[in-house]
Coordinates of C-alpha atoms and ligand atoms in Angstrom, one line a residue:
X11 CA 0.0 0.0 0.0
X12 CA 1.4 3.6 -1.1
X13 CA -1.5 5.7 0.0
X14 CA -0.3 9.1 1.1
X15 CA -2.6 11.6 3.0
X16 CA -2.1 15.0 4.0
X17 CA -2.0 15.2 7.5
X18 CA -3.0 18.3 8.8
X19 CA -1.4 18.3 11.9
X20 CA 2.2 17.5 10.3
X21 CA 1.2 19.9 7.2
X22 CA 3.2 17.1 5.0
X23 CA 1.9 13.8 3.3
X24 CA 2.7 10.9 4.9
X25 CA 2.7 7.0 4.1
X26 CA -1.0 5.6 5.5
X27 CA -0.1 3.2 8.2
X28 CA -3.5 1.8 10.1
X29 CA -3.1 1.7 14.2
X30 CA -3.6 -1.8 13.8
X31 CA -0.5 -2.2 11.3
X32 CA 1.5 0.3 13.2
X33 CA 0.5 -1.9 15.9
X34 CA 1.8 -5.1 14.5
X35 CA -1.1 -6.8 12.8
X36 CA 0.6 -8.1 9.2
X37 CA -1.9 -8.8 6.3
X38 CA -2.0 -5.5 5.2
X39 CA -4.3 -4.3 4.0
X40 CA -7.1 -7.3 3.8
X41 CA -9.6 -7.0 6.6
X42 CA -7.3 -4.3 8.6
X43 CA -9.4 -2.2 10.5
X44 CA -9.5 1.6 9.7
X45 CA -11.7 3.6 12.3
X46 CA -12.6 6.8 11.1
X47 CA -14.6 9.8 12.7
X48 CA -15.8 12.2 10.8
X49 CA -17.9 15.6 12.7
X50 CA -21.3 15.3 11.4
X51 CA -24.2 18.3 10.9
X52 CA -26.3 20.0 13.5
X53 CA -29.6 18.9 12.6
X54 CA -31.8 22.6 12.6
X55 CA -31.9 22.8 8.7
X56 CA -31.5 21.7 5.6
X57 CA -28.2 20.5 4.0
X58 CA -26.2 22.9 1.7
X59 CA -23.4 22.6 -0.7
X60 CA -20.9 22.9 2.2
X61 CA -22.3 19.8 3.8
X62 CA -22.3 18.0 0.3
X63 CA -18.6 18.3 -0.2
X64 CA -17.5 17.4 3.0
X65 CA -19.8 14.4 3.0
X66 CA -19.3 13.4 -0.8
X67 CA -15.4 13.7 -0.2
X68 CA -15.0 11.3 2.9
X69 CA -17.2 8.8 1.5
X70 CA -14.8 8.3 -1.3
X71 CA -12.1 8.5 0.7
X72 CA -14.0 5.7 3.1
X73 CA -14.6 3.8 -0.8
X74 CA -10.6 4.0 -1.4
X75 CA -9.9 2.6 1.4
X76 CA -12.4 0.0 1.2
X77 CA -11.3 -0.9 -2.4
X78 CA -7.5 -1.1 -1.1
X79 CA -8.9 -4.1 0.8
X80 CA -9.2 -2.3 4.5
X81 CA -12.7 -2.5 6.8
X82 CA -13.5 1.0 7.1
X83 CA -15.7 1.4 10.6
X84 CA -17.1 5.3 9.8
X85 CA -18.7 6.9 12.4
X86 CA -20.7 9.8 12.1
X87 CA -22.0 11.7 14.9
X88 CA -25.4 13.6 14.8
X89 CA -25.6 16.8 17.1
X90 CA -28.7 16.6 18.5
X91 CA -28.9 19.6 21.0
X92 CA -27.5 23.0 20.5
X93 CA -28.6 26.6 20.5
X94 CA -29.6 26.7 17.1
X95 CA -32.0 23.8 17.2
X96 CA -33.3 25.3 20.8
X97 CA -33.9 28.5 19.2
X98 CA -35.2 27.5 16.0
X99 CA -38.0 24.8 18.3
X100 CA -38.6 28.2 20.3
X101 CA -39.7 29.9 17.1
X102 CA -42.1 27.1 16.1
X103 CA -43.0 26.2 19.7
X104 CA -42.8 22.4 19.0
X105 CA -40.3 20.2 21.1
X106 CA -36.6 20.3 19.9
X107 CA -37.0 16.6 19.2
X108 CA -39.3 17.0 16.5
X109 CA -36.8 19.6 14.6
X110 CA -33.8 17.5 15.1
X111 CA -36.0 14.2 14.2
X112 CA -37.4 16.4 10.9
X113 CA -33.8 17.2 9.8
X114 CA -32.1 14.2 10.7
X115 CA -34.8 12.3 7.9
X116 CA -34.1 15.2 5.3
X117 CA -30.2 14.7 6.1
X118 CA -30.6 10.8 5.1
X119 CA -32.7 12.2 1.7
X120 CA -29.7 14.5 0.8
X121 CA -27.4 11.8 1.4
X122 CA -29.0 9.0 -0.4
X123 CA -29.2 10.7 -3.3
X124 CA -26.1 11.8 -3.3
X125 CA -24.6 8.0 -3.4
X126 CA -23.1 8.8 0.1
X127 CA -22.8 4.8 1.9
X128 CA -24.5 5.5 5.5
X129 CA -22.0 5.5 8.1
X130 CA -21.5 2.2 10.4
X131 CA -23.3 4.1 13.5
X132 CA -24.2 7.9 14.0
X133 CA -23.9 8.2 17.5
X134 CA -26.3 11.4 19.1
X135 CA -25.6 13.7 21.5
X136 CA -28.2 13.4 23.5
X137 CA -27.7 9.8 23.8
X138 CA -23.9 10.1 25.2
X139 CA -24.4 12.3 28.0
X140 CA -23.4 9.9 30.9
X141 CA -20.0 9.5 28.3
X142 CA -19.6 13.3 28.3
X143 CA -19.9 13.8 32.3
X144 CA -17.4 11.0 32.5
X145 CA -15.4 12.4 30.2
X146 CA -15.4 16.2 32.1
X147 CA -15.6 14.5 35.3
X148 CA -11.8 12.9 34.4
X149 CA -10.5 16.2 33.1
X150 CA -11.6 18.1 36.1
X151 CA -9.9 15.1 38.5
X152 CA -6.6 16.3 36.3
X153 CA -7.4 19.8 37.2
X154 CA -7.5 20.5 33.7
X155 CA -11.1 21.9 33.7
X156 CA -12.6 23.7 36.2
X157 CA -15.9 24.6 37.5
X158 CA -18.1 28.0 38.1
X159 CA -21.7 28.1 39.3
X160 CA -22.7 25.0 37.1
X161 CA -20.6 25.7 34.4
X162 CA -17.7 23.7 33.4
X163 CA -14.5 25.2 31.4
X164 CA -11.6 23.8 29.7
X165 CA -8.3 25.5 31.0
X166 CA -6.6 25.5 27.6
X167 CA -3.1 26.8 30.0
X168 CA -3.1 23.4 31.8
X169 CA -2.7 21.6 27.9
X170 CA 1.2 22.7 26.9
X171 CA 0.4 21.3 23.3
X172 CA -2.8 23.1 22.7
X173 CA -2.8 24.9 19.1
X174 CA -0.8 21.7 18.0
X175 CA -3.4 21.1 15.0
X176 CA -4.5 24.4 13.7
X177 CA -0.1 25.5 14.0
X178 CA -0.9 28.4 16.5
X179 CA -0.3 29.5 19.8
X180 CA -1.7 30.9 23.1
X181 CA 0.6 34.0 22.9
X182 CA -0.6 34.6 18.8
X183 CA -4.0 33.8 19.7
X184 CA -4.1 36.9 22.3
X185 CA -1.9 39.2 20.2
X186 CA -4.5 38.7 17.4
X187 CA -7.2 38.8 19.4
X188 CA -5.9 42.5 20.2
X189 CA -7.5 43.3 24.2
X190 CA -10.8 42.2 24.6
X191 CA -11.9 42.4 20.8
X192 CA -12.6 39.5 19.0
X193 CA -12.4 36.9 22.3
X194 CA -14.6 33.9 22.0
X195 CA -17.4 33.4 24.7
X196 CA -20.3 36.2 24.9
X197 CA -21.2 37.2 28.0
X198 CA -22.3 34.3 29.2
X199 CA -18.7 32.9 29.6
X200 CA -17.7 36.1 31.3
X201 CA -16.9 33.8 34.4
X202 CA -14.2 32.4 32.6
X203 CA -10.8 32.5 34.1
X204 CA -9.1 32.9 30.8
X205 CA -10.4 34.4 27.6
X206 CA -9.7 31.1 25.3
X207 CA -10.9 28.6 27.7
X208 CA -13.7 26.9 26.5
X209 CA -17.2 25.8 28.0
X210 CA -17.8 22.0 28.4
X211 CA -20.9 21.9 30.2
X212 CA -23.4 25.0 30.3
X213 CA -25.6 25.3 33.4
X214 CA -29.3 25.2 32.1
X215 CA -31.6 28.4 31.6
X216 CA -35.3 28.4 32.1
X217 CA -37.1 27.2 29.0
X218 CA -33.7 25.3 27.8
X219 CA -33.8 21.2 27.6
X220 CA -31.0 20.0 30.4
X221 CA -29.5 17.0 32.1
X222 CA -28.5 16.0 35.8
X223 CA -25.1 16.2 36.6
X224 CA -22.5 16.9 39.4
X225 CA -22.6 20.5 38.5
X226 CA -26.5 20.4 39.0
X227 CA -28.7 20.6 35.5
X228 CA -27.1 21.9 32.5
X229 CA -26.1 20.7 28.8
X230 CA -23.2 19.7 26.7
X231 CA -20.9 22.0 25.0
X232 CA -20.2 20.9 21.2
X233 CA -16.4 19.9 21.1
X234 CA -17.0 17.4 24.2
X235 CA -19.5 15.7 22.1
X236 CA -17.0 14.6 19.8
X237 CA -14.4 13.7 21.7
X238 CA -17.2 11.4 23.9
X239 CA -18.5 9.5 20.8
X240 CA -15.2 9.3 19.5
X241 CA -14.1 7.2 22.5
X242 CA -17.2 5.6 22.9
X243 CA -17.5 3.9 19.4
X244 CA -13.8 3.8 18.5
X245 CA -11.8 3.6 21.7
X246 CA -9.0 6.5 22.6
X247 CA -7.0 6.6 19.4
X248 CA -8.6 6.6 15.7
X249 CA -6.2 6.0 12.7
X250 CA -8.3 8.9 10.7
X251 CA -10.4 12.1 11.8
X252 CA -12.0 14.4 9.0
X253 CA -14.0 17.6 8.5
X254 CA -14.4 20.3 7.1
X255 CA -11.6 23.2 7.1
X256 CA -13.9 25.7 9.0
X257 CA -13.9 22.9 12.1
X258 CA -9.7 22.9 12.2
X259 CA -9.9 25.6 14.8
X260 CA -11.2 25.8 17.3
X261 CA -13.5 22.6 17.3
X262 CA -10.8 20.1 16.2
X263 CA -8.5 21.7 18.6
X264 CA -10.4 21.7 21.1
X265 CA -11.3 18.3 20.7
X266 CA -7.4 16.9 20.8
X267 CA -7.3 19.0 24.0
X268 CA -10.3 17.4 25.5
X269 CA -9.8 13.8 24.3
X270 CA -5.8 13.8 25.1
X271 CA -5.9 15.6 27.9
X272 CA -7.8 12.8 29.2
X273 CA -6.1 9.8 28.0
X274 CA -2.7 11.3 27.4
X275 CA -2.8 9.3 24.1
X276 CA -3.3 10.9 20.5
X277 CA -6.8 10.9 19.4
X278 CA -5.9 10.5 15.8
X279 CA -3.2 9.4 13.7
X280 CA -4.4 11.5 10.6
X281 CA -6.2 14.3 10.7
X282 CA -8.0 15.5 7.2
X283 CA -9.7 18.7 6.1
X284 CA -11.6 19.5 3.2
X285 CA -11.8 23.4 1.9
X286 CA -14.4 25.8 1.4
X287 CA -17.2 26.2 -1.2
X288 CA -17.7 29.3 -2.8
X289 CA -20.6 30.4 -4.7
X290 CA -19.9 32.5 -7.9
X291 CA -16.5 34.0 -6.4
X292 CA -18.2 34.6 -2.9
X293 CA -18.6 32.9 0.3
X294 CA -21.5 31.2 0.6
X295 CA -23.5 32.4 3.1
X296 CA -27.1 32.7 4.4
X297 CA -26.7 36.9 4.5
X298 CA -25.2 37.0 1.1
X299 CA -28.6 35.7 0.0
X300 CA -26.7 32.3 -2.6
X301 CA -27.0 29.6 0.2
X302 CA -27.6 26.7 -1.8
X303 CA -29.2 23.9 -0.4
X304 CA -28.8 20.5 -1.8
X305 CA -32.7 20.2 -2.1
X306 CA -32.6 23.1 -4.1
X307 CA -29.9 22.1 -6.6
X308 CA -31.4 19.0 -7.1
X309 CA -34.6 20.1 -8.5
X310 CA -32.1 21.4 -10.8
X311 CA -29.4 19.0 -11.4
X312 CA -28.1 15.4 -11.6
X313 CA -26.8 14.4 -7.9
X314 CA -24.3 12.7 -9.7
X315 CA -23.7 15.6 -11.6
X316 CA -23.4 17.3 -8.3
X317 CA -21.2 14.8 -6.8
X318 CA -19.2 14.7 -10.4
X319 CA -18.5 18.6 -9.8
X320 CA -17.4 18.2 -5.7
X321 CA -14.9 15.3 -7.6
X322 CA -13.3 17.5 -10.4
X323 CA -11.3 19.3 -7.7
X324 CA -8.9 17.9 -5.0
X325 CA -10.5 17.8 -1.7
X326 CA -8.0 20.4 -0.2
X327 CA -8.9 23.3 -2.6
X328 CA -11.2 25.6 -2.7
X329 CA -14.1 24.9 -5.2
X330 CA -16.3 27.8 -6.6
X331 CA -19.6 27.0 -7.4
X332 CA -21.0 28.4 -10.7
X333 CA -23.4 27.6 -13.4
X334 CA -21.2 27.2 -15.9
X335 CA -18.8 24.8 -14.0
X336 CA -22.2 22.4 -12.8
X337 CA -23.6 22.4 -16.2
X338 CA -20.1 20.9 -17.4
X339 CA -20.4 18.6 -14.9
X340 CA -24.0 17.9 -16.3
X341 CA -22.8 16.9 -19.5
X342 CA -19.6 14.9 -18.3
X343 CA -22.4 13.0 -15.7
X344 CA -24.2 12.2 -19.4
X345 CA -21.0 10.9 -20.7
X346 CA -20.4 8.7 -17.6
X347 CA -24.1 7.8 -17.3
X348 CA -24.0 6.3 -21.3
X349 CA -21.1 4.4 -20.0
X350 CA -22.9 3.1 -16.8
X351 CA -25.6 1.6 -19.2
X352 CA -23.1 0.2 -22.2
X353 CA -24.0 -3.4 -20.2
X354 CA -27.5 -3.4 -20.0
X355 CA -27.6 -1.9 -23.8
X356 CA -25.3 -4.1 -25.3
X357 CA -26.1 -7.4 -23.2
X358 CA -24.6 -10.0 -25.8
X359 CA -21.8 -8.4 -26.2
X360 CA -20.2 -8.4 -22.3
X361 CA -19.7 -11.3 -20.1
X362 CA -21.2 -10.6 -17.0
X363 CA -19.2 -13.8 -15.6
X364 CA -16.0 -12.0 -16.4
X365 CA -15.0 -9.8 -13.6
X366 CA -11.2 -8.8 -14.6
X367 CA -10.0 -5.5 -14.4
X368 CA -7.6 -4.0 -16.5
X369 CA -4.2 -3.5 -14.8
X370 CA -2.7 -0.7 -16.6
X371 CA -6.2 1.5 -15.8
X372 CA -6.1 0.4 -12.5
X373 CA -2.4 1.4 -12.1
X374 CA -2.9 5.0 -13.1
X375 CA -6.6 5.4 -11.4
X376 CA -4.8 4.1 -7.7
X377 CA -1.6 6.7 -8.9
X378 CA -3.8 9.4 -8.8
X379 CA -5.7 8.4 -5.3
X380 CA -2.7 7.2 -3.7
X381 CA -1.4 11.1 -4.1
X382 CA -3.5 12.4 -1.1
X383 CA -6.7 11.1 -3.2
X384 CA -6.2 13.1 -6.0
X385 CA -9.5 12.9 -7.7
X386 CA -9.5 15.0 -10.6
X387 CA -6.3 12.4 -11.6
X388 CA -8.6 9.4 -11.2
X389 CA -11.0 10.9 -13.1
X390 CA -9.1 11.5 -15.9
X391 CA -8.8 7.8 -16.3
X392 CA -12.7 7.3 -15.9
X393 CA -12.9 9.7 -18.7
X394 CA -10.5 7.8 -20.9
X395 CA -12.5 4.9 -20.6
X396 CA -15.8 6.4 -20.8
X397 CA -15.0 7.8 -23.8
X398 CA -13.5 4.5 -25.5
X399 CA -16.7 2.9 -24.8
X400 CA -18.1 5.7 -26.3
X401 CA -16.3 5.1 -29.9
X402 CA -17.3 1.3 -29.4
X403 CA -20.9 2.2 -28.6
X404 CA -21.1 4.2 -31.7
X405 CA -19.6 1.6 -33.7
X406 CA -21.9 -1.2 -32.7
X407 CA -24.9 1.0 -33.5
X408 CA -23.6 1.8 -37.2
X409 CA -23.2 -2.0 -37.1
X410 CA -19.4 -1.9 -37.6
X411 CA -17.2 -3.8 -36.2
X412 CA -15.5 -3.1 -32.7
X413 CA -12.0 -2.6 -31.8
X414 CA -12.1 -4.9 -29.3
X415 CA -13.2 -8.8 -28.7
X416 CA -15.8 -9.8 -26.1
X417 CA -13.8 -10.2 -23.4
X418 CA -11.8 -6.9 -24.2
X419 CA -14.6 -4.9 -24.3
X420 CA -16.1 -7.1 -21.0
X421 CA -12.9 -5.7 -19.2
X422 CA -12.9 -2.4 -20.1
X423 CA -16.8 -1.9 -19.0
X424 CA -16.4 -3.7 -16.0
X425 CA -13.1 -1.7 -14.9
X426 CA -15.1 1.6 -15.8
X427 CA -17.9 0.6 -13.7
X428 CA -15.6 -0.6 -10.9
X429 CA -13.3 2.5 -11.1
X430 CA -16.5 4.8 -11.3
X431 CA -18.2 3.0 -7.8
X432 CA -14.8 3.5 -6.2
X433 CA -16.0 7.1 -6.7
X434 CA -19.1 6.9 -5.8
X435 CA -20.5 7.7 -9.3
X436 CA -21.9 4.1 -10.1
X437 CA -25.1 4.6 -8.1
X438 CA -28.2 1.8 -8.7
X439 CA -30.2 2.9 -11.3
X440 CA -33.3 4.7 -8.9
X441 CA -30.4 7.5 -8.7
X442 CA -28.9 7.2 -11.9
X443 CA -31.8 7.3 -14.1
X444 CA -33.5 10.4 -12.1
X445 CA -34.3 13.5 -13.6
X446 CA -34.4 17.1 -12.0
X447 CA -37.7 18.1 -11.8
X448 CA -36.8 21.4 -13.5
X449 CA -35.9 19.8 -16.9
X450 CA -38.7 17.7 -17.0
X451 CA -40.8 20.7 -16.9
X452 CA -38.2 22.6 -19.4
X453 CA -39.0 19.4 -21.5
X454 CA -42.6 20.1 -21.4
X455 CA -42.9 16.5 -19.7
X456 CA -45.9 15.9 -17.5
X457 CA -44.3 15.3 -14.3
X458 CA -45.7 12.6 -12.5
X459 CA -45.8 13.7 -8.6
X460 CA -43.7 11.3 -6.1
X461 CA -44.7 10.7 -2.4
X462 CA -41.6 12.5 -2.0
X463 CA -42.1 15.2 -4.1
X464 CA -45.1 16.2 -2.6
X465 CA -43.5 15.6 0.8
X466 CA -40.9 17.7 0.5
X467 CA -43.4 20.5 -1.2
X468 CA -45.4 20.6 1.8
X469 CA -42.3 21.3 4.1
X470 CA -41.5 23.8 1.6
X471 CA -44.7 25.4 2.3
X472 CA -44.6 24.7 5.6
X473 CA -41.1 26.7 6.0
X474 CA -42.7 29.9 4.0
X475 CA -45.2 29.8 6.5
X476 CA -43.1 29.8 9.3
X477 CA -41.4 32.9 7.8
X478 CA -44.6 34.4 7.2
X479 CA -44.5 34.5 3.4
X480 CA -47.6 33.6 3.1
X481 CA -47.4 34.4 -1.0
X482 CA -45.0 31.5 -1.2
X483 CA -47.2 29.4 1.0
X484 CA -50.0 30.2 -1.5
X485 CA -48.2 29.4 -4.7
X486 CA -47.0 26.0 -3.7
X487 CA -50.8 25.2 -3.0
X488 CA -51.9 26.6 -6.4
X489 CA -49.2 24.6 -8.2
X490 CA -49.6 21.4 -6.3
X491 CA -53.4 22.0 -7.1
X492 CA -52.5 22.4 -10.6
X493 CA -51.1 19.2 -10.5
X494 CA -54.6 17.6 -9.4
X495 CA -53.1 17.3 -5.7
X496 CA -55.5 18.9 -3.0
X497 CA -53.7 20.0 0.6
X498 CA -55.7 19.7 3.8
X499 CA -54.8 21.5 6.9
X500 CA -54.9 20.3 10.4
X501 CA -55.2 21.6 13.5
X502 CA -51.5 21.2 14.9
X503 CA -49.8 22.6 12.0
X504 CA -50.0 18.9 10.0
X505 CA -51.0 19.1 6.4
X506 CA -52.4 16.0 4.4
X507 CA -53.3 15.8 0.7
X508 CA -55.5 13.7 -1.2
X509 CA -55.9 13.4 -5.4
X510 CA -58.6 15.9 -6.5
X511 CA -61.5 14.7 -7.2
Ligands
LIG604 ZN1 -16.5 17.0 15.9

């Protein structure tokens, strides 16, 4: 194995080497365990583009490593209580369970369609509280956290190695934090004895959902969260953690000060971060008025097509969303998606029963993702492929004769197929053959109305409603009713339909 990943904490690639290898297990790499954690979404609201990288990226990183013959155990952790989901349940007076139970079922949508595999176990936040008081109860035994009036903090003095990950130190931190500008904590964390320590339990406010603990009734902060599941699911030390490059500081640092403070044992051996996602040039933001959510761009655009464009850069950089760079990717999905299909459309002429792959594509495909999963190299040789059995395709239906035998052509289709679900981009055919709503209508197709679609139209309404825009409320009713689909409103907030009559 030659597999080289850029470790964030060393800022250099470095030769993969599993815990369990490192630890003296031979065999390499069949059936080696590779435990990796990756920081999952705070369920108040829909996916967006950001959360579509990060996810799209890992889970071909988790398909490398699964195709290099390791047993990838990905954990995924859902947070489950946090200001944002206690504001947002305060705004539409329901319990905060039903918002992070609503968003947790439109996070598995997004995901599904997106080809991402589901993660071996999403632990919750709210289901690893005894883990986290544990966890804070050790790190205040170490005298490492500390306690005031139900709060707990994280004295980031008593960690010498703290701004290890994110290459920065207390002394920079305060300098650039210039006086009392700029300091994290509002006032809420005035009790702090130092400006960067952080909060890892917060005692509870009226109105706020809370659990028992030494410190009296109070909540999790977020970075203990993840360095609970972490050790719950995967033990102290994980060969690899990954997230996005907005969580390097201070969440990912905060988390190696929490996890090793208490264990005195690294928490990771590799530590990987995606970059950002721009939007035309800009940040993407909701202010800025171009948040993209992945419900949105699929009424749109292929999820593969999606996926296809998150693929055509390497992870580390910066990709900027525009139309003209997802349309491409809409026509090199069509290109892919012809290839996907040369099987089913040409049955006679591939052997099903032969499942060789051709070495020299192979070669260059695991060149390119053995460089720190170099994508936009692996693709090339998808592309290459693609587009020979492209040639052949066209041949066959002038009924002239191919370049290749049986078998040839057999290994060539089933490499591209194998080389495209390394990827992610071989999805079964519910995904691949789907359409974006918006070009069936462009088509002047009659769009035949899903469960789903209808589902997901409703919480669209639903959503306008709870911004009071009651004119978007009203014209998803009319066009649902255009479409012969009849909403009824119940007391509670619940809306059914029925077919018009
Ligand atoms: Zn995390």
């Amino acid at each position: 194995m030659s597999l080289r990943l850029f470790n964030t904490l060393t800022r250099q690639k470095e030769l993969f080497v599993p815990l369990a290898v490192a630890a003296g297990q031979v065999g390499l790499p069949q059936g080696v365990e590779v435990k990796m954690y990756v920081c999952g979404v705070t369920v108040y609201d829909f996916c967006h583009l950001g959360h579509a990288r990060a996810y799209v990226v890992w889970d071909t990183v988790r398909r490398y490593l699964e195709f290099s013959g390791y047993t990838v155990n990905y954990v995924q952790n859902i947070t489950d209580i946090d200001d944002k989901i206690i504001k947002r349940a305060q705004t539409e007076g329901v319990p905060f369970t039903e918002i992070t139970e609503r968003y947790i079922q439109a996070y598995n949508e997004d995901m599904a369609k997106l080809n991402i595999k589901p993660a071996n176990h999403y632990p919750r936040a709210t289901a690893h509280i005894p883990q986290m008081i544990d966890l804070i109860q050790t790190l205040i035994a170490k005298d490492i956290a500390y306690v005031v009036a139900g709060d707990v903090y994280y004295a980031v003095q008593k960690f010498p190695s703290y701004g290890k990950l994110s290459h920065r130190t207390l002394e920079s931190m305060q300098a650039g934090a210039s006086g009392r500008v700029g300091l994290p904590g509002g006032e809420e964390e005035a009790s702090k004895r130092y400006p960067f320590d952080f909060a890892l339990w917060k005692a509870a406010k009226p109105g706020e959902p809370s659990w028992q603990s030494p410190w009296g009734r109070g909540r999790p902060g977020w970075h203990i969260e993840c360095s609970a599941m972490v050790k719950s699911c995967l033990g102290d030390t994980i060969d690899i953690h990954a997230g996005g490059a907005d969580l390097q500081f201070p969440h990912h640092e905060n988390e190696i000060a929490q996890s090793e403070g208490a264990t005195g044992k690294p928490l990771a051996r590799y530590w990987l971060h995606n970059g950002f996602v721009n939007i035309s040039g800009e940040k993407m933001s909701k202010s800025l008025g171009n948040f993209k959510t992945i419900r949105s761009l699929l009424q749109l655009y292929h999820p593969m097509a999606l996926r296809l464009f998150i693929l055509q850069a390497h992870y580390r950089q910066p990709i900027d969303f525009t139309e003209e760079a997802i349309n491409s990717a809409s026509k090199s999905w069509q290109l892919l998606a012809e290839g996907l299909t040369f099987a089913e459309d040409f049955a006679t002429l591939v052997n099903r029963d032969n499942q060789r792959l051709d070495a020299t594509y192979v070669e260059q495909f695991r060149g390119g993702m053995d460089d720190d999963c170099n994508t936009p190299v692996a693709l090339s040789v998808i592309f290459d492929l693609a587009k020979t059995l492209k040639k052949e395709r066209n041949l066959i239906t002038h009924g002239s004769p191919t370049h290749y035998s049986r078998e040839e052509l057999t290994t060539l289709w089933h490499t591209f197929y194998t080389l495209c679900d390394v990827l992610g981009l071989a999805p079964a055919p519910a995904i691949r053959d789907y359409v974006p709503p918006q070009q069936l209508q462009e088509e002047g197709r009659e769009i035949e109305m899903t469960e789903e679609m209808i589902a997901e139209m409703i919480a669209q309404r639903k959503e306008a409603k709870r911004q009071k825009n009651y004119q978007e409320a009203d014209r998803i009713r009319n066009e649902l009713k255009e479409k012969g689909i009849e909403l009824i409103d119940l007391p509670g907030g619940v809306t059914k339909w029925k077919y018009k009559d």
